[in-house]
Short mmCIF file of C-alpha atoms and ligand atoms in Angstrom, two decimals:
data_model
loop_
_atom_site.label_atom_id
_atom_site.label_comp_id
_atom_site.label_asym_id
_atom_site.label_seq_id
_atom_site.Cartn_x
_atom_site.Cartn_y
_atom_site.Cartn_z
CA MET A 1 0.11 -0.08 0.12
CA TRP A 2 1.23 3.42 -0.82
CA SER A 3 1.84 5.66 2.28
CA LEU A 4 2.42 9.51 2.63
CA MET A 5 6.23 8.47 2.60
CA ASN A 6 5.88 6.86 -0.77
CA ILE A 7 4.20 9.64 -2.06
CA LEU A 8 6.83 12.37 -0.50
CA ALA A 9 9.46 10.25 -2.44
CA VAL A 10 8.03 10.72 -5.49
CA ALA A 11 7.60 14.36 -5.04
CA THR A 12 11.42 14.72 -3.96
CA ALA A 13 12.50 12.36 -7.18
CA LEU A 14 10.54 14.95 -9.04
CA THR A 15 11.87 18.11 -8.30
CA ALA A 16 15.37 16.71 -9.70
CA SER A 17 13.63 15.82 -12.67
CA THR A 18 11.70 17.82 -15.91
CA VAL A 19 8.75 16.13 -16.99
CA ALA A 20 7.92 17.22 -21.00
CA GLN A 21 11.22 18.41 -21.37
CA SER A 22 12.41 17.98 -24.75
CA ASN A 23 14.73 14.50 -24.88
CA ASN A 24 14.86 14.45 -28.93
CA SER A 25 18.26 12.81 -29.81
CA ASP A 26 18.11 14.97 -33.06
CA VAL A 27 18.66 18.42 -31.29
CA ASP A 28 21.77 19.06 -28.89
CA SER A 29 21.07 21.44 -26.07
CA SER A 30 22.70 24.62 -27.86
CA SER A 31 19.63 24.69 -30.00
CA ILE A 32 17.33 25.59 -27.21
CA ILE A 33 15.49 29.00 -27.87
CA TYR A 34 16.08 32.03 -25.90
CA GLN A 35 13.97 31.50 -22.22
CA LEU A 36 12.14 34.16 -20.69
CA SER A 37 11.61 32.28 -17.20
CA THR A 38 13.87 30.14 -15.52
CA ASP A 39 10.63 27.85 -15.21
CA SER A 40 10.60 26.07 -18.61
CA GLU A 41 6.85 26.08 -18.39
CA PHE A 42 6.32 29.31 -17.88
CA ALA A 43 9.32 30.50 -20.78
CA PHE A 44 7.38 28.15 -23.32
CA LEU A 45 4.06 30.03 -22.69
CA LEU A 46 5.83 33.49 -22.44
CA GLU A 47 7.11 32.43 -25.81
CA GLU A 48 3.60 31.52 -26.93
CA TYR A 49 2.06 34.53 -26.09
CA LEU A 50 5.43 36.86 -27.58
CA ALA A 51 4.60 35.05 -31.14
CA LEU A 52 1.11 36.53 -31.01
CA ALA A 53 2.70 39.87 -31.82
CA SER A 54 3.47 39.00 -35.45
CA GLY A 55 -0.49 38.32 -35.89
CA GLY A 56 -1.29 41.53 -33.67
CA GLY A 57 -2.46 39.21 -30.78
CA SER A 58 0.21 40.80 -28.46
CA ALA A 59 3.04 43.44 -28.59
CA THR A 60 6.75 42.59 -27.52
CA GLY A 61 7.04 45.13 -25.18
CA GLU A 62 4.18 44.14 -23.21
CA VAL A 63 4.80 40.71 -23.08
CA LEU A 64 8.66 41.17 -22.25
CA ARG A 65 7.55 43.60 -19.64
CA ALA A 66 5.01 41.28 -17.97
CA ALA A 67 7.92 38.70 -18.47
CA SER A 68 10.09 40.70 -16.28
CA GLN A 69 7.81 40.76 -13.36
CA ILE A 70 6.48 37.52 -13.31
CA VAL A 71 8.21 35.42 -10.55
CA SER A 72 9.18 32.20 -11.90
CA GLY A 73 6.69 28.93 -11.06
CA ASP A 74 4.43 31.49 -9.21
CA TYR A 75 0.81 30.91 -10.72
CA GLU A 76 -0.62 34.17 -8.98
CA SER A 77 2.40 36.44 -10.34
CA TRP A 78 1.73 34.84 -13.53
CA TYR A 79 -2.31 35.52 -13.24
CA SER A 80 -1.64 39.22 -11.74
CA GLU A 81 0.86 40.46 -14.26
CA PHE A 82 -1.51 39.63 -17.29
CA LYS A 83 -4.42 40.65 -15.83
CA PHE A 84 -3.07 43.83 -15.33
CA LEU A 85 -1.93 44.02 -19.04
CA GLY A 86 -5.49 42.94 -20.33
CA ASP A 87 -7.30 45.51 -18.23
CA ALA A 88 -5.01 48.31 -19.35
CA MET A 89 -5.18 47.43 -23.18
CA HIS A 90 -9.19 47.08 -22.42
CA GLU A 91 -9.09 50.39 -20.74
CA LYS A 92 -7.21 51.59 -23.82
CA ALA A 93 -9.72 50.08 -26.34
CA THR A 94 -12.78 51.48 -24.27
CA ALA A 95 -11.54 55.06 -24.14
CA THR A 96 -11.13 54.90 -27.96
CA ASN A 97 -14.09 56.30 -29.96
CA ALA A 98 -14.11 53.22 -32.19
CA THR A 99 -16.66 54.96 -34.92
CA ARG A 100 -13.72 57.23 -35.54
CA PHE A 101 -10.68 55.07 -34.85
CA PRO A 102 -11.70 51.55 -35.50
CA VAL A 103 -8.23 50.07 -36.04
CA SER A 104 -6.88 51.61 -32.96
CA ALA A 105 -10.06 50.67 -30.75
CA ARG A 106 -9.49 47.10 -32.56
CA ASP A 107 -5.87 46.29 -31.97
CA ASN A 108 -6.22 47.17 -28.33
CA TYR A 109 -9.37 45.07 -28.26
CA PHE A 110 -7.17 41.95 -29.72
CA ARG A 111 -4.47 42.25 -27.42
CA ALA A 112 -6.83 42.95 -24.34
CA ALA A 113 -8.27 39.30 -25.06
CA SER A 114 -5.12 37.46 -25.45
CA TYR A 115 -3.99 38.63 -22.34
CA TYR A 116 -6.96 37.81 -20.29
CA ARG A 117 -6.56 34.34 -22.10
CA ALA A 118 -3.08 34.55 -20.81
CA ALA A 119 -3.89 35.31 -17.31
CA ASP A 120 -6.47 32.58 -17.00
CA PHE A 121 -3.89 30.03 -17.95
CA PHE A 122 -2.19 28.62 -14.97
CA LEU A 123 -5.72 28.81 -12.90
CA HIS A 124 -7.22 25.30 -13.84
CA GLN A 125 -5.88 23.32 -10.94
CA ASN A 126 -8.88 24.52 -8.92
CA GLN A 127 -11.81 24.20 -11.30
CA SER A 128 -14.25 26.26 -8.78
CA ASP A 129 -11.74 29.34 -9.38
CA PRO A 130 -14.68 31.81 -10.90
CA ARG A 131 -12.02 33.55 -12.57
CA ILE A 132 -11.63 30.63 -15.22
CA TYR A 133 -14.89 31.76 -16.30
CA SER A 134 -14.77 35.48 -15.80
CA LEU A 135 -11.72 36.09 -17.72
CA TRP A 136 -12.85 34.25 -20.19
CA ASP A 137 -15.98 35.98 -20.65
CA ILE A 138 -14.15 39.16 -21.03
CA ALA A 139 -11.43 37.91 -23.34
CA THR A 140 -14.22 36.55 -25.54
CA ALA A 141 -16.43 39.48 -25.54
CA ASP A 142 -12.98 41.75 -26.45
CA PHE A 143 -12.22 39.39 -29.07
CA ASP A 144 -15.57 39.61 -30.85
CA THR A 145 -15.62 43.30 -30.59
CA ALA A 146 -12.13 43.51 -32.17
CA THR A 147 -13.47 41.19 -35.07
CA SER A 148 -16.47 43.32 -35.53
CA LEU A 149 -14.19 45.99 -36.39
CA LEU A 150 -12.48 44.31 -39.07
CA ASP A 151 -13.02 45.50 -42.89
CA VAL A 152 -14.60 41.88 -43.20
CA PRO A 153 -15.97 40.70 -39.78
CA PRO A 154 -16.58 36.86 -39.36
CA ILE A 155 -19.62 35.07 -38.66
CA ILE A 156 -19.38 34.06 -35.17
CA LEU A 157 -21.92 31.41 -34.75
CA ASN A 158 -22.76 27.80 -32.66
CA ILE A 159 -23.03 24.69 -35.33
CA SER A 160 -25.45 22.08 -33.90
CA GLY A 161 -23.45 18.96 -33.25
CA PRO A 162 -24.52 15.48 -31.63
CA GLY A 163 -25.30 16.39 -28.07
CA PHE A 164 -23.30 19.88 -28.07
CA THR A 165 -22.67 22.78 -29.97
CA ILE A 166 -19.60 23.73 -31.78
CA PRO A 167 -18.68 27.49 -31.26
CA ALA A 168 -16.99 28.72 -34.72
CA TYR A 169 -15.66 31.94 -36.12
CA TYR A 170 -16.05 31.92 -39.98
CA PHE A 171 -13.86 34.57 -41.85
CA SER A 172 -14.26 34.81 -45.75
CA ALA A 173 -11.54 35.76 -47.73
CA SER A 174 -13.70 37.55 -50.28
CA PRO A 175 -14.15 41.46 -50.09
CA LYS A 176 -17.43 42.45 -49.06
CA HIS A 177 -19.74 41.34 -51.29
CA LYS A 178 -22.55 43.64 -53.02
CA PRO A 179 -26.19 42.62 -52.67
CA GLY A 180 -27.13 40.25 -55.44
CA CYS A 181 -23.43 39.31 -56.65
CA THR A 182 -22.51 35.92 -56.27
CA PRO A 183 -19.68 35.48 -53.95
CA GLU A 184 -16.28 33.89 -55.82
CA LYS A 185 -15.84 30.32 -54.49
CA ARG A 186 -12.65 29.87 -52.35
CA PRO A 187 -10.41 27.27 -50.79
CA THR A 188 -11.48 26.95 -47.23
CA VAL A 189 -9.60 25.65 -44.33
CA ILE A 190 -11.18 24.45 -41.07
CA VAL A 191 -8.35 25.05 -38.20
CA GLY A 192 -8.64 23.63 -34.71
CA SER A 193 -6.32 24.01 -31.51
CA GLY A 194 -5.12 21.09 -28.84
CA TYR A 195 -5.12 20.53 -25.17
CA ASP A 196 -5.01 24.12 -23.91
CA GLY A 197 -5.15 26.43 -27.07
CA SER A 198 -8.16 28.96 -28.03
CA GLN A 199 -9.44 29.26 -31.46
CA GLN A 200 -9.26 33.03 -30.86
CA ALA A 201 -5.24 32.88 -30.95
CA LEU A 202 -5.28 30.80 -34.01
CA TYR A 203 -6.72 33.93 -35.80
CA HIS A 204 -3.53 35.79 -34.97
CA SER A 205 -1.09 32.73 -35.49
CA LEU A 206 -2.53 31.26 -38.73
CA GLY A 207 -5.99 33.24 -39.76
CA ARG A 208 -4.51 36.19 -40.83
CA ALA A 209 -1.91 34.13 -43.10
CA MET A 210 -4.95 32.17 -44.58
CA LEU A 211 -7.02 35.21 -45.79
CA GLU A 212 -3.96 36.94 -47.21
CA ARG A 213 -3.71 34.00 -49.43
CA GLY A 214 -7.04 34.30 -50.37
CA TYR A 215 -8.48 31.33 -48.49
CA ASN A 216 -11.74 31.27 -46.43
CA TYR A 217 -10.86 29.98 -42.79
CA ILE A 218 -13.51 28.58 -40.26
CA SER A 219 -11.95 27.91 -36.47
CA TYR A 220 -14.13 25.76 -34.08
CA GLU A 221 -13.72 24.27 -30.97
CA GLY A 222 -15.01 20.93 -29.64
CA PRO A 223 -15.77 19.48 -26.43
CA GLY A 224 -12.46 19.93 -23.88
CA GLN A 225 -11.38 23.02 -25.63
CA PRO A 226 -11.74 26.38 -23.69
CA SER A 227 -15.41 27.47 -24.54
CA PRO A 228 -17.55 23.93 -24.59
CA ARG A 229 -15.33 23.08 -21.55
CA ARG A 230 -16.79 26.56 -19.57
CA TYR A 231 -19.99 27.00 -21.10
CA GLN A 232 -21.42 23.48 -21.78
CA ASN A 233 -19.30 21.69 -19.32
CA LEU A 234 -18.07 19.00 -21.79
CA GLY A 235 -14.37 16.95 -21.65
CA PHE A 236 -12.80 15.57 -24.66
CA ILE A 237 -14.39 13.08 -26.86
CA PRO A 238 -12.62 10.55 -28.96
CA ASN A 239 -15.49 10.70 -31.67
CA TRP A 240 -13.56 13.75 -32.69
CA TRP A 241 -15.20 13.68 -36.24
CA ASP A 242 -18.47 14.27 -34.68
CA VAL A 243 -16.91 17.65 -33.91
CA VAL A 244 -15.69 18.11 -37.68
CA THR A 245 -18.57 16.49 -39.64
CA PRO A 246 -21.14 19.35 -38.45
CA VAL A 247 -18.42 22.16 -39.60
CA VAL A 248 -18.01 20.64 -43.01
CA GLU A 249 -21.71 20.49 -43.13
CA TYR A 250 -21.97 23.88 -42.51
CA LEU A 251 -19.23 25.33 -44.98
CA HIS A 252 -21.40 23.04 -47.69
CA THR A 253 -24.35 25.31 -46.87
CA LEU A 254 -22.27 28.60 -47.85
CA GLY A 255 -21.76 30.33 -51.05
CA ASP A 256 -18.23 31.31 -51.25
CA VAL A 257 -16.89 27.90 -50.22
CA ASP A 258 -15.32 25.65 -53.00
CA THR A 259 -16.48 22.16 -51.26
CA THR A 260 -13.78 20.36 -53.61
CA ARG A 261 -11.04 22.44 -51.56
CA ILE A 262 -11.77 21.90 -47.74
CA ALA A 263 -8.63 21.00 -45.64
CA LEU A 264 -8.39 20.21 -41.89
CA ILE A 265 -5.27 21.76 -39.87
CA GLY A 266 -4.78 20.62 -36.20
CA GLU A 267 -2.54 22.28 -33.88
CA SER A 268 -0.76 20.61 -30.89
CA PHE A 269 -2.82 18.18 -29.79
CA GLY A 270 -5.01 18.94 -32.59
CA GLY A 271 -2.12 17.06 -34.64
CA THR A 272 -3.91 13.97 -33.13
CA LEU A 273 -7.75 15.19 -33.26
CA ALA A 274 -7.45 16.19 -37.26
CA PRO A 275 -6.26 12.90 -38.38
CA ARG A 276 -8.55 11.02 -36.17
CA ALA A 277 -11.19 13.24 -37.62
CA ALA A 278 -10.33 12.76 -41.17
CA SER A 279 -10.34 8.91 -40.60
CA VAL A 280 -14.21 9.13 -40.61
CA GLU A 281 -14.75 12.14 -42.33
CA HIS A 282 -13.74 12.03 -46.05
CA ARG A 283 -15.02 15.02 -47.60
CA LEU A 284 -11.85 16.59 -46.57
CA SER A 285 -9.12 17.50 -49.41
CA ALA A 286 -6.01 17.26 -46.94
CA VAL A 287 -4.98 17.34 -43.72
CA VAL A 288 -2.15 19.40 -41.58
CA ALA A 289 -0.99 18.14 -38.50
CA ILE A 290 1.30 20.55 -36.39
CA ASP A 291 2.87 18.63 -35.11
CA GLY A 292 2.16 14.89 -35.62
CA ILE A 293 1.19 13.13 -32.45
CA THR A 294 0.26 9.54 -32.57
CA SER A 295 -0.58 9.25 -28.90
CA MET A 296 -0.10 11.94 -26.03
CA GLN A 297 -0.79 9.35 -23.08
CA THR A 298 1.92 7.23 -24.43
CA THR A 299 4.09 10.35 -24.63
CA LEU A 300 3.30 11.55 -21.12
CA LEU A 301 3.64 7.80 -19.51
CA GLU A 302 7.23 7.73 -21.08
CA GLN A 303 8.14 11.18 -20.02
CA PHE A 304 6.74 10.71 -15.95
CA PRO A 305 9.29 9.44 -13.85
CA ALA A 306 9.23 5.34 -13.66
CA GLN A 307 7.84 5.41 -10.33
CA LEU A 308 4.62 7.69 -11.56
CA THR A 309 4.48 5.24 -15.06
CA ALA A 310 4.62 2.07 -12.63
CA LEU A 311 1.88 2.91 -10.17
CA TYR A 312 -0.50 4.24 -13.18
CA ASN A 313 -0.05 0.74 -14.70
CA SER A 314 -0.30 -0.95 -10.97
CA GLY A 315 -4.43 -0.51 -11.49
CA LYS A 316 -4.82 1.48 -8.11
CA PRO A 317 -6.55 4.35 -9.20
CA ALA A 318 -7.24 5.80 -5.62
CA VAL A 319 -3.89 5.74 -4.63
CA PHE A 320 -2.59 7.14 -8.05
CA ASP A 321 -5.15 9.80 -7.59
CA GLU A 322 -3.75 10.59 -4.29
CA VAL A 323 -0.43 10.98 -5.16
CA MET A 324 -1.11 12.87 -8.65
CA LEU A 325 -3.30 15.61 -6.78
CA GLY A 326 -0.87 15.63 -4.02
CA LEU A 327 1.93 16.36 -7.03
CA MET A 328 -0.16 19.12 -8.65
CA ARG A 329 -0.83 21.23 -5.38
CA ASN A 330 2.86 20.72 -4.47
CA THR A 331 4.60 24.12 -5.36
CA SER A 332 7.75 22.35 -4.82
CA VAL A 333 7.16 19.92 -7.96
CA PRO A 334 8.19 21.27 -11.54
CA THR A 335 5.57 23.26 -13.17
CA ASN A 336 5.19 21.49 -16.12
CA LEU A 337 3.99 18.15 -14.31
CA ARG A 338 1.85 20.32 -12.08
CA TRP A 339 0.11 21.99 -14.97
CA VAL A 340 -0.24 18.81 -17.35
CA ILE A 341 -2.17 17.32 -14.65
CA ALA A 342 -4.42 19.91 -13.86
CA GLN A 343 -4.81 20.85 -17.46
CA GLY A 344 -5.54 17.10 -18.14
CA MET A 345 -8.41 16.96 -15.52
CA TRP A 346 -10.04 20.35 -16.56
CA SER A 347 -9.97 19.23 -20.09
CA PHE A 348 -11.06 15.75 -19.63
CA ASN A 349 -13.92 17.26 -17.23
CA THR A 350 -13.01 15.00 -13.92
CA GLU A 351 -11.51 15.32 -10.51
CA SER A 352 -9.54 12.26 -11.19
CA PRO A 353 -6.22 11.92 -12.63
CA TYR A 354 -6.57 8.55 -13.18
CA THR A 355 -9.87 8.86 -15.23
CA TRP A 356 -8.12 11.80 -17.33
CA LEU A 357 -5.02 9.63 -18.30
CA GLN A 358 -7.26 6.73 -19.02
CA LYS A 359 -9.88 8.68 -21.42
CA LEU A 360 -6.69 10.19 -23.08
CA GLY A 361 -5.56 7.09 -24.00
CA GLU A 362 -9.13 6.61 -26.03
CA ILE A 363 -7.96 9.42 -28.28
CA THR A 364 -5.02 8.33 -30.62
CA SER A 365 -4.17 8.65 -34.10
CA GLU A 366 -2.41 5.59 -34.28
CA LYS A 367 -1.88 2.97 -37.54
CA ASP A 368 -5.50 1.55 -37.15
CA THR A 369 -6.70 5.42 -37.37
CA LEU A 370 -4.59 6.27 -39.90
CA GLU A 371 -5.14 3.82 -42.30
CA LYS A 372 -8.68 4.93 -42.71
CA ILE A 373 -7.62 8.53 -44.04
CA THR A 374 -7.98 8.93 -47.78
CA CYS A 375 -6.51 12.37 -48.59
CA PRO A 376 -3.11 13.69 -48.57
CA VAL A 377 -1.95 14.58 -45.05
CA LEU A 378 0.80 17.01 -43.96
CA VAL A 379 2.92 16.04 -40.90
CA PHE A 380 4.93 18.10 -39.43
CA GLY A 381 7.98 17.57 -36.63
CA ALA A 382 9.73 20.03 -34.79
CA GLU A 383 13.32 19.33 -33.62
CA HIS A 384 13.29 20.92 -30.53
CA ASP A 385 9.32 19.91 -29.65
CA ILE A 386 8.51 19.06 -26.04
CA LEU A 387 6.53 16.44 -27.34
CA PRO A 388 8.93 13.24 -29.05
CA VAL A 389 9.47 14.29 -32.53
CA GLN A 390 9.39 10.20 -33.22
CA GLN A 391 5.74 10.13 -32.93
CA SER A 392 5.36 12.59 -36.29
CA ARG A 393 7.72 10.38 -37.92
CA ASP A 394 5.65 7.24 -36.79
CA MET A 395 2.80 9.05 -38.03
CA ALA A 396 3.91 9.88 -41.49
CA ALA A 397 5.29 6.24 -41.93
CA ALA A 398 1.77 4.80 -41.08
CA LEU A 399 0.32 7.34 -43.87
CA GLY A 400 2.53 5.83 -46.24
CA ASP A 401 2.02 7.47 -49.80
CA LEU A 402 -0.26 10.07 -48.53
CA ALA A 403 1.82 11.40 -46.00
CA THR A 404 4.29 14.57 -46.84
CA TYR A 405 6.98 15.14 -43.87
CA TYR A 406 8.17 18.15 -42.90
CA LEU A 407 10.95 18.86 -40.00
CA PHE A 408 11.03 22.08 -38.71
CA LYS A 409 14.78 23.26 -37.76
CA ALA A 410 15.89 24.73 -34.33
CA ASP A 411 18.85 26.80 -35.72
CA VAL A 412 16.50 28.93 -37.53
CA GLY A 413 14.02 29.39 -34.64
CA ALA A 414 11.47 27.20 -35.67
CA GLY A 415 12.02 24.11 -33.88
CA GLU A 416 9.58 24.33 -30.90
CA HIS A 417 6.49 22.98 -30.75
CA CYS A 418 4.07 24.18 -33.36
CA GLN A 419 6.79 26.18 -34.62
CA LEU A 420 6.00 28.84 -31.92
CA GLY A 421 7.56 32.22 -32.86
CA ALA A 422 8.30 30.83 -36.53
CA GLU A 423 4.76 31.32 -38.01
CA ALA A 424 5.91 32.77 -41.06
CA GLN A 425 8.15 29.46 -41.72
CA LEU A 426 4.92 27.47 -40.78
CA ALA A 427 2.67 29.43 -43.03
CA GLN A 428 4.69 29.31 -45.89
CA VAL A 429 5.06 25.19 -46.04
CA THR A 430 1.69 24.84 -44.79
CA PHE A 431 -0.26 26.88 -47.32
CA ASP A 432 2.13 26.46 -50.52
CA TRP A 433 1.75 22.68 -49.96
CA LEU A 434 -2.13 23.32 -49.86
CA ALA A 435 -1.78 25.30 -53.29
CA ASP A 436 -0.14 22.24 -54.52
CA VAL A 437 -2.32 19.66 -53.38
CA TRP A 438 -5.25 21.91 -54.63
CA GLY A 439 -3.51 22.60 -58.12
CA LEU A 440 -3.87 26.35 -57.50
C1 NAG B 1 6.46 18.70 -1.71
O1 NAG B 1 7.75 18.36 -2.38
C2 NAG B 1 8.84 18.60 -1.71
C3 NAG B 1 10.13 18.55 -2.47
O2 NAG B 1 10.09 17.45 -3.12
C4 NAG B 1 8.63 17.63 -0.48
O3 NAG B 1 10.08 17.89 0.05
C5 NAG B 1 7.32 17.82 0.21
O4 NAG B 1 7.31 16.90 1.49
C6 NAG B 1 6.37 17.65 -0.58
N1 NAG B 1 5.17 18.52 0.27
C7 NAG B 1 4.01 17.58 0.07
C8 NAG B 1 2.84 18.20 1.11
O5 NAG B 1 3.83 16.59 -0.25
C1 NAG B 2 17.44 11.76 -22.66
O1 NAG B 2 17.91 10.60 -23.56
C2 NAG B 2 19.17 10.35 -23.11
C3 NAG B 2 19.64 9.36 -24.30
O2 NAG B 2 18.48 8.12 -24.88
C4 NAG B 2 19.28 9.38 -22.04
O3 NAG B 2 20.60 8.89 -21.80
C5 NAG B 2 18.82 10.22 -20.92
O4 NAG B 2 18.35 9.53 -19.61
C6 NAG B 2 17.22 11.11 -21.32
N1 NAG B 2 16.95 12.02 -20.23
C7 NAG B 2 15.80 12.27 -19.44
C8 NAG B 2 15.52 13.26 -18.67
O5 NAG B 2 14.81 11.42 -20.12
C1 NAG B 3 -17.25 59.20 -31.91
O1 NAG B 3 -16.51 59.66 -33.43
C2 NAG B 3 -17.79 60.00 -34.15
C3 NAG B 3 -17.21 60.02 -35.57
O2 NAG B 3 -16.39 61.08 -35.66
C4 NAG B 3 -18.69 60.81 -33.60
O3 NAG B 3 -19.87 61.29 -34.55
C5 NAG B 3 -19.36 60.84 -32.04
O4 NAG B 3 -19.59 61.82 -31.65
C6 NAG B 3 -17.75 60.50 -31.36
N1 NAG B 3 -18.30 59.80 -30.24
C7 NAG B 3 -18.09 60.20 -29.00
C8 NAG B 3 -18.68 59.54 -27.73
O5 NAG B 3 -17.13 61.26 -28.83
C1 NAG B 4 -11.21 26.87 -5.06
O1 NAG B 4 -11.60 27.85 -5.23
C2 NAG B 4 -13.01 28.20 -4.61
C3 NAG B 4 -13.65 29.43 -5.16
O2 NAG B 4 -12.56 30.64 -5.09
C4 NAG B 4 -12.25 28.24 -3.09
O3 NAG B 4 -13.89 28.47 -2.37
C5 NAG B 4 -11.80 27.17 -2.84
O4 NAG B 4 -11.51 27.08 -1.19
C6 NAG B 4 -10.80 26.78 -3.72
N1 NAG B 4 -10.29 25.29 -3.41
C7 NAG B 4 -9.08 25.13 -3.11
C8 NAG B 4 -8.50 23.68 -2.87
O5 NAG B 4 -7.92 25.80 -3.15
C1 NAG B 5 -23.19 30.34 -28.65
O1 NAG B 5 -23.37 29.78 -27.47
C2 NAG B 5 -23.02 30.20 -26.19
C3 NAG B 5 -23.38 29.54 -25.23
O2 NAG B 5 -22.91 28.02 -25.43
C4 NAG B 5 -23.51 31.88 -25.95
O3 NAG B 5 -22.97 32.32 -24.95
C5 NAG B 5 -23.34 32.46 -26.96
O4 NAG B 5 -23.91 33.73 -27.32
C6 NAG B 5 -23.88 31.85 -28.55
N1 NAG B 5 -23.03 32.33 -29.71
C7 NAG B 5 -23.92 32.84 -30.73
C8 NAG B 5 -23.16 33.43 -32.14
O5 NAG B 5 -25.04 32.39 -30.84
#
């Protein structure tokens, strides 16, 4: 029987280890990107928010200032600094006459929304924390106000799915249509995030790049992702095609979509979800996995300290839960492990780490799933990914002739998970490949 002593032993062992750190043999430590925090999880997230700058979702000075104030590993400090920035940009936005200065108001609303989302990031450990909801309410409201000030605002809608609704933003690449004109049909990309990302952030990281290339795009969130988790109380589901198919159906009702050229992109854990959906939804003409992940559960069980993995496999859920919850709440334990437990339980809508890990194991894109895909798939790997790059190679290998594989390089700053901070390189490879597939 596991005693408190054993639990403490695991916790002690963990302070010396780093979970979810890169250990890819392809890359040596000299290729690690500049770190904005001594806490590797904080550094990664700061990079994520800094990276939104090129798409108008943040500003470098604002994020670097927050980075200078945040106490490494201190969740409340992270919250306070980003809440401060969110409030500051929100005040600037509301003080701007949006009729007279729509661009100024819009840009402030976009950044306020990002910083409010950032403020929420490390709060999920206590699922009753009301800030999880209040921050998201204001972040979404500010984002929606910002998009209403675009030249061509998106259609903001909820699509009906089986037993849930799918919040979505549809951005048309066509200039405003004149009444009575038939809109030009354009290629269209469906884009979704992963384990923790929002569809709003995708506007800044990939959305604008698609519109500039003349592609329409629709972003969506399914169960487990930020908005359905909060407003419908739903955790991740394995039947991800039930999320994507209603989105495809919706696109088929629009006049400006070329339905022979619909692609699906999944980012981060979306690199599992998108191929999984495409194994059942065959009206997609192409899929992009940023990056290819065959099994998150396998990754975690490999990266956990051996003692923890052995405990999971020992079939004692109550003991495993006690140990994991102890680790999650222990501020001496590395943030990456504490966060991955908290976010796992939150996004799977459970208070049990065991249940989370078990359900995570049902959501894979391995050979049995991949062999049902019928369209070309672009599979990305990243040299310095926090997740094992080998899984992206496995995914491409299982897809055989349908796969195009591309490895992003660390020496030109593109080696991070999801190519954070190198969105221009990501966009070039992704969208030029799509143009080839579509024969454009
Ligand atoms: C938290 O972890 C530290 C260091 O690993 C350990 O010494 C301490 O006993 C743990 N605290 C609890 C409450 O488990
Ligand atoms: C990383 O991989 C090397 C080589 O396979 C191994 O010796 C080392 O223990 C690994 N480090 C961690 C933290 O897993
Ligand atoms: C905002 O600007 C518009 C257009 O210049 C003007 O008509 C309106 O009075 C202004 N509103 C406020 C509250 O100043
Ligand atoms: C979680 O948050 C709620 C609401 O703020 C609070 O009442 C509760 O004490 C918190 N629980 C823990 C374990 O901190
Ligand atoms: C979509 O549904 C949410 C509740 O889940 C609601 O708050 C929101 O207003 C709806 N949006 C639209 C555009 O109907």
